[in-house]
Amino acid sequence: MLDLRFIRENPEFVKAALVKLNTTARIDEILAGDIERRELLSKVENLRAERNAVSKEIGRMQDAATRDQRIAAMRQVGEQIEGIEKRLAEVEINLQQRLLEVPNMPHPAVPVGQNDSENRIVRTVGEIPKFDFPIRPHWEIGEQLGIIDFERGTKLSGSRFYVLYGLGARLERALINWMLEVHIQQGYQEVWVPFMVKAESMVGTGNLPKFGENLYHDAEEDYWFIPTAEVPMTNLYRDEILEPGKLPIYHVAYTPCFRREKMSAGKDVRGIKRGHQFDKVEMVKFVEPQYGDQELSSLLDDAEEIARQLKLPYRIVEMCTGDLSFVAARKFDIEVWGAGSGEWLEVSSCSLFTDFQARRANIRYRPEPGARPEYVYTLNGSGLALPRVVISILENYQQPDGTVRIPDVLQPFMGVDKIGG
RNA sequence: GGAGGGGUCGCAUAGCUCGGUCUAGUGCGCCCGUCUCGAAAACGGGUAGGGUAACACCCUCGUGGGUUCAAAUCCCACCCCCUCCGCCA
């Protein structure tokens, strides 16, 4: 959520940004609502002040006649207040809803562009491997090695679900453990969080009200399944004021992630690239505003470390304005190479949200003892999303004899140096 | 799911029976001052968040409604915590 005062004072700037973001929001409606709200507020506050003062007098009053007269007068004032309050509530609800629909403003460094075709490739790291034998996609490798079972996954849960066996399951677990270890070494505190949250938490991170169609939720109770650990981790400090010295806070968590993906039915149906449930290790940061930029680059570096140590070829892509997510001011993706399908696979998004989420979730900090609270800056980045890392390992590390070599850093966690054979 | 108890200004508590004297008392913690060579103690003062140009005024005593001229206090619904029972990995 943007600061209403910022919109009021810079409406043209906000509108220009929306054009760059290739989106729309009802700014004029917000401006009108803001004016009406402030008018109504000052009226109703004056009336309330009068009623408060006179009511206090009534309590001390001896003379019955004037007392009754005042009570009658205040009854009228009360009716006026009620009328204005009713209108005010409507105006405020509308204003709040419009405000929640306005995306974050892009960072000045973000390249301007219409859509993902204008994203900027920042750098490419590692060599794309060459093979002197016919290479196969991961779904063939996985089935042939007996470590991925699509049929039974579908039997259990429907399309886009699968089962891992043996060293396939172990690879998944090894990756989770190893990734957590790496990030803990980098200074992140591990947390374990609920996988279902209240709607309020989803609003805090920006998933609701706009993107509810991508989420699973319980029909009877107010439980929403997290699409990423970012949601519970960011909401840890919702409605809190962090005292001086608490920042920066770095957290890392492993969670499963649940996504409806209904927008992309028919796309990426083969293999494990896009499922309704997947594992992810995620980092979040809470920092003071002046460190936003440097914290974003170190976050990206911390996430890249995973791809580097796995020796997977990867590239960094910066989102242009037209491809920026609703809440992000700036965002870099990490994409690893999938040799079998010959494509880059998105395994991480590292984003700076400035104070956008913090304002929604009401997460503040006190810069100095006794100082007024300010909104924190939040950041998050995947480190990394599991299934696509598994794809990249299976496809890049496949051998002519049909086996798959295990990356060096994972061997202690796997207990073997290859799958199959 | 059932029965009972409870959610108050950082922490601990008072207030709710009988609505106005609550601009929410007290203790602890913290900050400032007096005293002191300095400190402790003692004493005095201050100590939430939001709206706002504002130490004016308004809002917030779990949340949301209601009654009333006036609600921490009365009524209704919901949420959370504790104790006991039931169920359960």
Short mmCIF file of C-alpha atoms (C1' of nucleotides) in Angstrom, two decimals:
data_model
loop_
_atom_site.label_atom_id
_atom_site.label_comp_id
_atom_site.label_asym_id
_atom_site.label_seq_id
_atom_site.Cartn_x
_atom_site.Cartn_y
_atom_site.Cartn_z
CA MET A 1 0.00 0.00 0.00
CA LEU A 2 1.21 3.46 -0.83
CA ASP A 3 1.15 6.34 1.61
CA LEU A 4 -2.10 8.21 1.01
CA ARG A 5 -0.29 11.46 1.64
CA PHE A 6 2.22 10.58 -1.08
CA ILE A 7 -0.60 10.05 -3.58
CA ARG A 8 -2.27 13.28 -2.50
CA GLU A 9 0.92 15.26 -2.97
CA ASN A 10 2.21 13.52 -6.12
CA PRO A 11 -0.80 12.36 -8.11
CA GLU A 12 0.81 12.94 -11.51
CA PHE A 13 3.93 11.02 -10.52
CA VAL A 14 1.80 8.07 -9.44
CA LYS A 15 -0.23 8.11 -12.63
CA ALA A 16 2.91 8.22 -14.75
CA ALA A 17 4.30 5.25 -12.83
CA LEU A 18 1.12 3.27 -13.47
CA VAL A 19 1.60 3.82 -17.20
CA LYS A 20 5.16 2.48 -16.96
CA LEU A 21 3.89 -0.50 -14.97
CA ASN A 22 1.40 -1.15 -17.73
CA THR A 23 -1.45 -1.25 -15.25
CA THR A 24 -4.24 0.91 -13.91
CA ALA A 25 -5.63 2.05 -10.57
CA ARG A 26 -8.37 4.46 -9.63
CA ILE A 27 -6.24 7.38 -8.52
CA ASP A 28 -8.84 10.07 -9.17
CA GLU A 29 -11.35 8.14 -7.10
CA ILE A 30 -8.77 7.97 -4.31
CA LEU A 31 -8.10 11.70 -4.46
CA ALA A 32 -11.81 12.51 -4.34
CA GLY A 33 -12.38 10.06 -1.49
CA ASP A 34 -9.48 11.56 0.42
CA ILE A 35 -10.93 15.05 0.18
CA GLU A 36 -14.39 13.94 1.21
CA ARG A 37 -13.00 11.90 4.04
CA ARG A 38 -11.08 14.79 5.49
CA GLU A 39 -14.07 17.11 5.23
CA LEU A 40 -16.35 14.64 6.99
CA LEU A 41 -13.70 13.89 9.57
CA SER A 42 -13.24 17.48 10.64
CA LYS A 43 -17.02 17.97 10.84
CA VAL A 44 -17.63 14.89 12.90
CA GLU A 45 -14.68 15.56 15.18
CA ASN A 46 -15.97 19.02 16.03
CA LEU A 47 -19.38 17.59 16.85
CA ARG A 48 -17.85 14.86 18.96
CA ALA A 49 -15.78 17.41 20.85
CA GLU A 50 -18.94 19.37 21.62
CA ARG A 51 -20.81 16.30 22.77
CA ASN A 52 -17.91 15.13 24.93
CA ALA A 53 -17.65 18.49 26.65
CA VAL A 54 -21.37 18.98 27.23
CA SER A 55 -21.88 15.39 28.37
CA LYS A 56 -19.24 15.98 30.99
CA GLU A 57 -21.08 19.11 32.14
CA ILE A 58 -24.35 17.20 32.31
CA GLY A 59 -22.78 14.82 34.76
CA ARG A 60 -22.05 17.65 37.17
CA MET A 61 -25.26 19.62 36.58
CA GLN A 62 -27.72 20.22 39.44
CA ASP A 63 -30.51 22.19 37.75
CA ALA A 64 -32.96 19.71 36.24
CA ALA A 65 -34.46 22.06 33.64
CA THR A 66 -31.21 23.11 31.93
CA ARG A 67 -30.01 19.57 32.29
CA ASP A 68 -32.94 18.20 30.32
CA GLN A 69 -32.49 20.94 27.79
CA ARG A 70 -28.83 19.99 27.25
CA ILE A 71 -29.66 16.34 26.98
CA ALA A 72 -32.18 17.12 24.27
CA ALA A 73 -29.63 19.27 22.43
CA MET A 74 -27.02 16.55 22.61
CA ARG A 75 -29.49 14.01 21.36
CA GLN A 76 -29.71 16.10 18.20
CA VAL A 77 -25.96 16.41 17.96
CA GLY A 78 -25.79 12.64 18.33
CA GLU A 79 -28.09 12.19 15.37
CA GLN A 80 -25.95 14.48 13.26
CA ILE A 81 -22.84 12.56 14.25
CA GLU A 82 -24.50 9.28 13.37
CA GLY A 83 -25.39 10.55 9.92
CA ILE A 84 -21.90 11.78 9.15
CA GLU A 85 -20.30 8.65 10.57
CA LYS A 86 -22.38 6.49 8.31
CA ARG A 87 -21.26 8.37 5.24
CA LEU A 88 -17.69 8.49 6.54
CA ALA A 89 -17.60 4.72 6.95
CA GLU A 90 -18.68 4.25 3.33
CA VAL A 91 -16.07 6.70 2.11
CA GLU A 92 -13.33 5.07 4.17
CA ILE A 93 -14.14 1.53 3.08
CA ASN A 94 -14.12 2.58 -0.54
CA LEU A 95 -10.91 4.55 -0.11
CA GLN A 96 -9.20 1.65 1.62
CA GLN A 97 -10.21 -0.78 -1.12
CA ARG A 98 -9.01 1.54 -3.88
CA LEU A 99 -5.75 2.06 -2.01
CA LEU A 100 -5.13 -1.69 -1.68
CA GLU A 101 -5.42 -1.97 -5.45
CA VAL A 102 -2.59 0.45 -6.17
CA PRO A 103 0.70 -1.33 -6.91
CA ASN A 104 4.07 -0.35 -5.50
CA MET A 105 6.04 2.36 -7.29
CA PRO A 106 9.02 1.06 -9.30
CA HIS A 107 12.54 1.81 -8.12
CA PRO A 108 14.17 4.52 -10.30
CA ALA A 109 16.74 2.01 -11.60
CA VAL A 110 14.13 -0.36 -13.03
CA PRO A 111 14.22 -0.50 -16.83
CA VAL A 112 11.02 0.70 -18.48
CA GLY A 113 9.32 -1.91 -20.64
CA GLN A 114 5.97 -3.32 -21.69
CA ASN A 115 6.33 -6.98 -20.75
CA ASP A 116 8.78 -9.80 -20.05
CA SER A 117 10.36 -9.47 -23.51
CA GLU A 118 11.97 -6.25 -22.30
CA ASN A 119 13.45 -7.66 -19.11
CA ARG A 120 17.17 -7.05 -18.78
CA ILE A 121 19.60 -9.95 -18.62
CA VAL A 122 22.10 -8.77 -16.04
CA ARG A 123 24.64 -11.58 -16.34
CA THR A 124 25.03 -15.22 -17.19
CA VAL A 125 27.20 -17.42 -15.00
CA GLY A 126 28.65 -20.84 -15.84
CA GLU A 127 28.97 -22.79 -19.07
CA ILE A 128 26.02 -24.44 -20.74
CA PRO A 129 27.10 -28.09 -20.81
CA LYS A 130 27.67 -29.90 -24.09
CA PHE A 131 26.74 -33.54 -24.44
CA ASP A 132 28.13 -36.13 -26.86
CA PHE A 133 25.15 -38.41 -26.38
CA PRO A 134 21.40 -37.94 -26.83
CA ILE A 135 20.15 -36.03 -23.80
CA ARG A 136 16.78 -36.60 -22.23
CA PRO A 137 14.28 -34.44 -20.36
CA HIS A 138 13.93 -34.96 -16.62
CA TRP A 139 10.60 -36.75 -16.81
CA GLU A 140 12.20 -39.53 -18.83
CA ILE A 141 15.25 -39.68 -16.60
CA GLY A 142 13.11 -39.68 -13.46
CA GLU A 143 10.80 -42.44 -14.63
CA GLN A 144 13.61 -44.57 -16.01
CA LEU A 145 15.53 -44.35 -12.72
CA GLY A 146 12.32 -45.10 -10.83
CA ILE A 147 12.53 -41.96 -8.73
CA ILE A 148 9.58 -39.97 -10.14
CA ASP A 149 6.10 -41.46 -10.53
CA PHE A 150 3.63 -39.26 -12.35
CA GLU A 151 0.87 -41.84 -12.75
CA ARG A 152 0.49 -42.56 -9.09
CA GLY A 153 0.73 -38.88 -8.25
CA THR A 154 -2.22 -38.29 -10.53
CA LYS A 155 -4.06 -41.24 -9.00
CA LEU A 156 -3.62 -39.75 -5.55
CA SER A 157 -4.28 -36.08 -6.23
CA GLY A 158 -4.93 -35.37 -9.89
CA SER A 159 -2.90 -33.72 -12.60
CA ARG A 160 0.28 -31.84 -11.71
CA PHE A 161 1.04 -34.08 -8.75
CA TYR A 162 3.77 -36.68 -8.56
CA VAL A 163 5.51 -39.03 -6.17
CA LEU A 164 9.23 -39.28 -5.49
CA TYR A 165 10.89 -42.55 -4.48
CA GLY A 166 14.20 -43.53 -3.01
CA LEU A 167 17.06 -41.31 -4.03
CA GLY A 168 14.60 -38.95 -5.72
CA ALA A 169 12.86 -38.31 -2.41
CA ARG A 170 16.23 -38.16 -0.75
CA LEU A 171 17.50 -35.61 -3.26
CA GLU A 172 14.54 -33.39 -2.40
CA ARG A 173 15.26 -33.66 1.32
CA ALA A 174 19.01 -33.22 0.82
CA LEU A 175 18.45 -30.01 -1.13
CA ILE A 176 16.18 -28.60 1.57
CA ASN A 177 18.66 -29.39 4.33
CA TRP A 178 21.69 -28.19 2.44
CA MET A 179 20.05 -24.94 1.31
CA LEU A 180 18.98 -24.16 4.86
CA GLU A 181 22.52 -24.80 6.06
CA VAL A 182 24.00 -22.44 3.47
CA HIS A 183 21.62 -19.63 4.37
CA ILE A 184 22.07 -20.11 8.10
CA GLN A 185 25.82 -19.73 7.48
CA GLN A 186 25.05 -16.50 5.62
CA GLY A 187 23.40 -15.11 8.75
CA TYR A 188 19.74 -16.02 8.40
CA GLN A 189 17.82 -17.34 11.38
CA GLU A 190 15.86 -20.47 10.56
CA VAL A 191 12.15 -20.37 11.36
CA TRP A 192 9.40 -22.92 11.07
CA VAL A 193 5.99 -21.44 10.35
CA PRO A 194 2.36 -22.44 9.81
CA PHE A 195 1.46 -23.47 6.27
CA MET A 196 -2.05 -22.03 6.60
CA VAL A 197 -2.75 -18.43 7.53
CA LYS A 198 -5.65 -16.07 8.12
CA ALA A 199 -6.88 -13.79 5.34
CA GLU A 200 -5.43 -10.83 7.21
CA SER A 201 -1.94 -12.21 6.71
CA MET A 202 -2.54 -12.60 2.98
CA VAL A 203 -3.57 -8.95 2.82
CA GLY A 204 -0.38 -7.98 4.63
CA THR A 205 1.86 -9.42 1.94
CA GLY A 206 -0.35 -8.28 -0.92
CA ASN A 207 -1.76 -11.67 -2.00
CA LEU A 208 -5.25 -10.54 -1.08
CA PRO A 209 -7.55 -8.98 -2.06
CA LYS A 210 -6.25 -8.92 -5.63
CA PHE A 211 -4.84 -12.41 -6.18
CA GLY A 212 -7.15 -14.71 -4.29
CA GLU A 213 -7.84 -16.81 -7.38
CA ASN A 214 -4.28 -18.19 -7.17
CA LEU A 215 -4.71 -19.42 -3.60
CA TYR A 216 -6.24 -22.48 -2.00
CA HIS A 217 -8.38 -21.92 1.03
CA ASP A 218 -10.61 -23.80 3.38
CA ALA A 219 -14.26 -23.32 2.53
CA GLU A 220 -15.52 -23.30 6.11
CA GLU A 221 -12.83 -21.58 8.10
CA ASP A 222 -10.61 -18.61 7.52
CA TYR A 223 -7.58 -20.68 6.51
CA TRP A 224 -5.54 -19.90 3.40
CA PHE A 225 -2.75 -22.19 2.20
CA ILE A 226 0.50 -20.30 1.74
CA PRO A 227 1.78 -19.87 -1.83
CA THR A 228 5.22 -19.09 -0.38
CA ALA A 229 6.91 -18.87 3.03
CA GLU A 230 7.14 -15.15 2.42
CA VAL A 231 3.56 -14.84 3.69
CA PRO A 232 3.96 -16.26 7.20
CA MET A 233 7.51 -14.95 7.60
CA THR A 234 6.67 -11.37 6.65
CA ASN A 235 3.56 -11.43 8.84
CA LEU A 236 5.58 -12.55 11.85
CA TYR A 237 5.99 -8.91 12.77
CA ARG A 238 2.58 -7.66 11.65
CA ASP A 239 1.21 -4.93 13.93
CA GLU A 240 4.50 -4.68 15.81
CA ILE A 241 6.93 -1.90 16.57
CA LEU A 242 10.50 -3.22 16.52
CA GLU A 243 12.64 -1.51 19.15
CA PRO A 244 16.02 0.06 18.29
CA GLY A 245 18.74 -2.49 17.63
CA LYS A 246 16.41 -5.23 16.36
CA LEU A 247 17.06 -4.51 12.69
CA PRO A 248 18.14 -5.94 10.41
CA ILE A 249 16.24 -9.23 10.82
CA TYR A 250 17.06 -12.08 8.42
CA HIS A 251 14.94 -15.23 8.37
CA VAL A 252 14.99 -18.38 6.29
CA ALA A 253 12.36 -21.12 6.20
CA TYR A 254 11.55 -24.26 4.35
CA THR A 255 7.87 -24.71 3.52
CA PRO A 256 5.75 -26.41 0.94
CA CYS A 257 3.96 -23.90 -1.31
CA PHE A 258 0.44 -24.26 -2.67
CA ARG A 259 -0.73 -22.56 -5.88
CA ARG A 260 -3.82 -22.98 -7.94
CA GLU A 261 -2.04 -22.15 -11.20
CA LYS A 262 -5.40 -22.13 -12.89
CA MET A 263 -4.32 -19.34 -15.21
CA SER A 264 -1.76 -21.59 -16.81
CA ALA A 265 -3.75 -24.76 -17.36
CA GLY A 266 -2.33 -26.57 -20.36
CA LYS A 267 1.07 -24.94 -20.03
CA ASP A 268 4.12 -26.70 -18.61
CA VAL A 269 2.09 -29.84 -18.05
CA ARG A 270 4.95 -32.25 -18.53
CA GLY A 271 7.27 -33.08 -15.71
CA ILE A 272 7.65 -31.40 -12.37
CA LYS A 273 8.16 -27.84 -13.53
CA ARG A 274 4.83 -26.45 -12.42
CA GLY A 275 2.81 -28.18 -9.72
CA HIS A 276 0.06 -27.22 -7.31
CA GLN A 277 2.39 -28.11 -4.46
CA PHE A 278 6.13 -27.65 -4.34
CA ASP A 279 8.93 -27.19 -1.85
CA LYS A 280 10.87 -24.00 -1.42
CA VAL A 281 13.46 -22.48 0.86
CA GLU A 282 12.78 -18.81 1.27
CA MET A 283 14.57 -15.83 2.80
CA VAL A 284 13.06 -12.62 4.09
CA LYS A 285 14.68 -9.48 5.43
CA PHE A 286 13.41 -6.60 7.53
CA VAL A 287 15.72 -3.61 7.22
CA GLU A 288 15.96 0.13 7.72
CA PRO A 289 15.01 2.08 4.58
CA GLN A 290 18.46 3.48 3.86
CA TYR A 291 19.86 -0.04 3.39
CA GLY A 292 17.21 -1.21 0.92
CA ASP A 293 19.41 -1.25 -2.17
CA GLN A 294 22.44 -2.93 -0.64
CA GLU A 295 20.25 -5.49 1.13
CA LEU A 296 18.68 -6.40 -2.20
CA SER A 297 22.02 -7.06 -3.85
CA SER A 298 23.29 -9.11 -0.91
CA LEU A 299 20.03 -11.07 -0.89
CA LEU A 300 20.46 -11.84 -4.57
CA ASP A 301 24.04 -12.90 -3.93
CA ASP A 302 22.92 -15.19 -1.08
CA ALA A 303 20.40 -16.87 -3.38
CA GLU A 304 22.88 -17.15 -6.26
CA GLU A 305 25.27 -18.95 -3.95
CA ILE A 306 23.03 -22.02 -4.19
CA ALA A 307 23.26 -22.17 -7.97
CA ARG A 308 27.00 -21.46 -7.85
CA GLN A 309 27.74 -24.26 -5.41
CA LEU A 310 25.56 -26.71 -7.31
CA LYS A 311 27.53 -25.67 -10.40
CA LEU A 312 24.38 -25.09 -12.39
CA PRO A 313 24.58 -22.58 -15.26
CA TYR A 314 22.33 -19.66 -14.41
CA ARG A 315 21.49 -16.14 -15.36
CA ILE A 316 20.16 -13.09 -13.56
CA VAL A 317 17.25 -11.23 -15.11
CA GLU A 318 15.98 -7.88 -13.94
CA MET A 319 12.25 -7.32 -14.39
CA CYS A 320 11.24 -4.32 -16.43
CA THR A 321 8.41 -2.09 -15.21
CA GLY A 322 5.78 -3.98 -17.21
CA ASP A 323 6.74 -7.32 -15.64
CA LEU A 324 7.19 -6.16 -12.06
CA SER A 325 4.93 -7.84 -9.52
CA PHE A 326 2.25 -5.87 -7.72
CA VAL A 327 4.21 -5.43 -4.50
CA ALA A 328 7.80 -5.18 -5.76
CA ALA A 329 9.73 -1.96 -6.33
CA ARG A 330 12.56 -3.91 -7.90
CA LYS A 331 12.96 -7.58 -8.72
CA PHE A 332 15.65 -9.92 -9.99
CA ASP A 333 14.99 -13.49 -11.09
CA ILE A 334 17.49 -16.30 -11.05
CA GLU A 335 17.05 -18.79 -13.88
CA VAL A 336 18.95 -22.07 -14.09
CA TRP A 337 19.59 -23.98 -17.26
CA GLY A 338 17.52 -27.03 -18.01
CA ALA A 339 19.56 -29.01 -20.51
CA GLY A 340 16.88 -31.53 -21.37
CA SER A 341 14.25 -29.03 -22.41
CA GLY A 342 16.81 -26.43 -23.47
CA GLU A 343 15.26 -23.60 -21.51
CA TRP A 344 15.99 -21.30 -18.59
CA LEU A 345 14.01 -22.21 -15.48
CA GLU A 346 13.00 -19.56 -12.98
CA VAL A 347 14.07 -20.74 -9.55
CA SER A 348 14.11 -17.53 -7.55
CA SER A 349 12.72 -14.04 -7.35
CA CYS A 350 14.57 -11.56 -5.18
CA SER A 351 12.51 -8.46 -4.50
CA LEU A 352 12.67 -5.19 -2.67
CA PHE A 353 9.23 -4.15 -1.46
CA THR A 354 10.30 -0.86 0.15
CA ASP A 355 7.65 0.04 2.75
CA PHE A 356 4.77 -1.29 0.63
CA GLN A 357 4.20 -4.52 2.55
CA ALA A 358 5.15 -2.93 5.84
CA ARG A 359 2.41 -0.35 5.49
CA ARG A 360 -0.17 -3.03 4.66
CA ALA A 361 0.99 -5.27 7.46
CA ASN A 362 1.75 -2.39 9.84
CA ILE A 363 5.34 -3.40 10.55
CA ARG A 364 7.31 -0.55 12.07
CA TYR A 365 10.58 0.09 13.89
CA ARG A 366 11.84 2.79 16.19
CA PRO A 367 14.97 4.40 14.69
CA GLU A 368 16.14 5.75 18.06
CA PRO A 369 14.92 5.21 21.62
CA GLY A 370 11.84 7.37 22.10
CA ALA A 371 11.63 8.28 18.41
CA ARG A 372 8.46 8.01 16.33
CA PRO A 373 7.96 4.62 14.68
CA GLU A 374 8.68 4.31 10.94
CA TYR A 375 7.79 1.60 8.46
CA VAL A 376 10.49 -0.99 7.81
CA TYR A 377 11.58 -2.11 4.35
CA THR A 378 10.91 -5.76 3.56
CA LEU A 379 12.69 -7.97 1.04
CA ASN A 380 12.45 -11.59 0.09
CA GLY A 381 14.05 -14.10 -2.18
CA SER A 382 13.75 -17.79 -2.88
CA GLY A 383 16.81 -19.76 -2.10
CA LEU A 384 15.71 -21.77 -4.10
CA ALA A 385 12.51 -23.33 -5.44
CA LEU A 386 13.08 -27.07 -5.35
CA PRO A 387 11.45 -28.84 -8.31
CA ARG A 388 13.22 -26.79 -10.94
CA VAL A 389 16.54 -27.23 -9.21
CA VAL A 390 15.86 -30.97 -9.31
CA ILE A 391 15.08 -30.66 -13.04
CA SER A 392 18.32 -28.80 -13.63
CA ILE A 393 20.37 -31.34 -11.68
CA LEU A 394 18.81 -34.34 -13.40
CA GLU A 395 19.20 -32.84 -16.85
CA ASN A 396 22.63 -31.21 -16.52
CA TYR A 397 24.23 -34.02 -14.55
CA GLN A 398 22.89 -36.89 -16.67
CA GLN A 399 25.49 -39.40 -17.85
CA PRO A 400 25.73 -41.51 -21.04
CA ASP A 401 24.98 -44.68 -19.03
CA GLY A 402 21.64 -43.29 -17.85
CA THR A 403 22.81 -42.44 -14.33
CA VAL A 404 22.81 -38.97 -12.78
CA ARG A 405 25.84 -37.69 -10.94
CA ILE A 406 25.20 -35.91 -7.61
CA PRO A 407 26.69 -32.41 -7.26
CA ASP A 408 29.66 -32.46 -4.87
CA VAL A 409 28.07 -30.28 -2.18
CA LEU A 410 25.07 -32.61 -1.93
CA GLN A 411 26.98 -35.87 -1.66
CA PRO A 412 27.37 -35.65 2.14
CA PHE A 413 23.60 -35.21 2.38
CA MET A 414 22.85 -38.00 -0.11
CA GLY A 415 25.34 -40.60 1.00
CA VAL A 416 25.97 -41.51 -2.65
CA ASP A 417 27.65 -39.85 -5.62
CA LYS A 418 25.16 -40.88 -8.29
CA ILE A 419 21.61 -42.05 -8.86
CA GLY A 420 21.18 -45.29 -10.78
CA GLY A 421 23.67 -47.78 -12.13
"C1'" G B 1 -17.25 -29.96 20.76
"C1'" G B 2 -18.96 -29.11 26.41
"C1'" A B 3 -18.32 -26.37 31.36
"C1'" G B 4 -15.95 -22.50 34.00
"C1'" G B 5 -12.39 -18.32 34.42
"C1'" G B 6 -9.98 -14.34 31.91
"C1'" G B 7 -8.24 -10.43 27.90
"C1'" U B 8 -7.06 -2.74 30.86
"C1'" C B 9 -1.63 2.64 28.96
"C1'" G B 10 6.33 -1.88 28.31
"C1'" C B 11 5.45 -5.80 32.57
"C1'" A B 12 2.21 -6.78 36.87
"C1'" U B 13 -2.37 -5.26 38.58
"C1'" A B 14 -6.94 -1.81 40.32
"C1'" G B 15 -11.44 -0.16 38.14
"C1'" C B 16 -16.75 -3.27 35.90
"C1'" U B 17 -21.53 -4.80 41.57
"C1'" C B 18 -24.22 1.23 41.73
"C1'" G B 19 -22.47 4.34 33.57
"C1'" G B 20 -20.51 10.72 34.56
"C1'" U B 21 -15.49 12.19 40.10
"C1'" C B 22 -11.30 7.39 34.59
"C1'" U B 23 -8.07 13.71 31.16
"C1'" A B 24 -7.70 4.89 33.34
"C1'" G B 25 -5.23 4.54 39.75
"C1'" U B 26 -1.00 1.78 41.92
"C1'" G B 27 3.73 -1.07 41.84
"C1'" C B 28 7.91 -2.37 38.74
"C1'" G B 29 10.89 -1.05 34.61
"C1'" C B 30 12.74 3.06 31.72
"C1'" C B 31 13.97 8.56 30.92
"C1'" C B 32 14.92 13.61 32.95
"C1'" G B 33 15.87 16.65 37.20
"C1'" U B 34 17.20 17.84 42.61
"C1'" C B 35 20.84 16.09 46.09
"C1'" U B 36 26.22 14.00 45.52
"C1'" C B 37 33.23 14.33 44.09
"C1'" G B 38 30.50 10.36 41.53
"C1'" A B 39 26.89 6.63 42.33
"C1'" A B 40 23.01 4.25 45.19
"C1'" A B 41 18.94 5.68 48.08
"C1'" A B 42 15.35 9.46 48.70
"C1'" C B 43 12.40 13.20 46.46
"C1'" G B 44 10.04 15.74 42.08
"C1'" G B 45 8.56 15.24 37.00
"C1'" G B 46 7.91 12.33 32.64
"C1'" U B 47 7.01 7.67 30.24
"C1'" A B 48 1.52 4.08 24.13
"C1'" G B 49 -0.24 4.28 19.00
"C1'" G B 50 -2.90 6.77 15.07
"C1'" G B 51 -5.22 11.18 12.59
"C1'" U B 52 -3.27 16.47 12.49
"C1'" A B 53 0.68 22.19 11.11
"C1'" A B 54 -0.50 21.32 16.34
"C1'" C B 55 1.81 19.50 23.68
"C1'" A B 56 -5.63 22.05 20.62
"C1'" C B 57 -9.18 18.44 19.35
"C1'" C B 58 -10.71 13.39 17.81
"C1'" C B 59 -10.06 7.89 17.93
"C1'" U B 60 -8.12 3.28 20.44
"C1'" C B 61 -9.36 -0.39 27.70
"C1'" G B 62 -9.31 -8.14 22.65
"C1'" U B 63 -12.60 -7.16 17.81
"C1'" G B 64 -17.25 -5.61 15.79
"C1'" G B 65 -22.22 -4.01 16.70
"C1'" G B 66 -26.05 -1.97 20.14
"C1'" U B 67 -28.34 1.01 24.40
"C1'" U B 68 -27.41 6.19 26.34
"C1'" C B 69 -26.76 13.18 26.50
"C1'" A B 70 -22.52 10.10 28.31
"C1'" A B 71 -19.67 3.16 28.15
"C1'" A B 72 -13.27 0.22 30.40
"C1'" U B 73 -18.07 -0.06 33.13
"C1'" C B 74 -24.71 -2.22 30.58
"C1'" C B 75 -26.54 -5.67 26.23
"C1'" C B 76 -25.41 -8.95 21.75
"C1'" A B 77 -22.02 -11.55 18.48
"C1'" C B 78 -17.19 -13.06 17.42
"C1'" C B 79 -11.76 -13.88 18.38
"C1'" C B 80 -7.80 -15.27 21.63
"C1'" C B 81 -5.69 -17.24 26.35
"C1'" C B 82 -6.05 -20.41 30.92
"C1'" U B 83 -8.35 -24.73 33.83
"C1'" C B 84 -11.28 -29.17 33.52
"C1'" C B 85 -14.04 -32.84 30.36
"C1'" G B 86 -14.68 -35.25 25.52
"C1'" C B 87 -12.15 -36.54 20.87
"C1'" C B 88 -7.47 -37.42 18.56
"C1'" A B 89 -1.74 -38.18 15.53
#
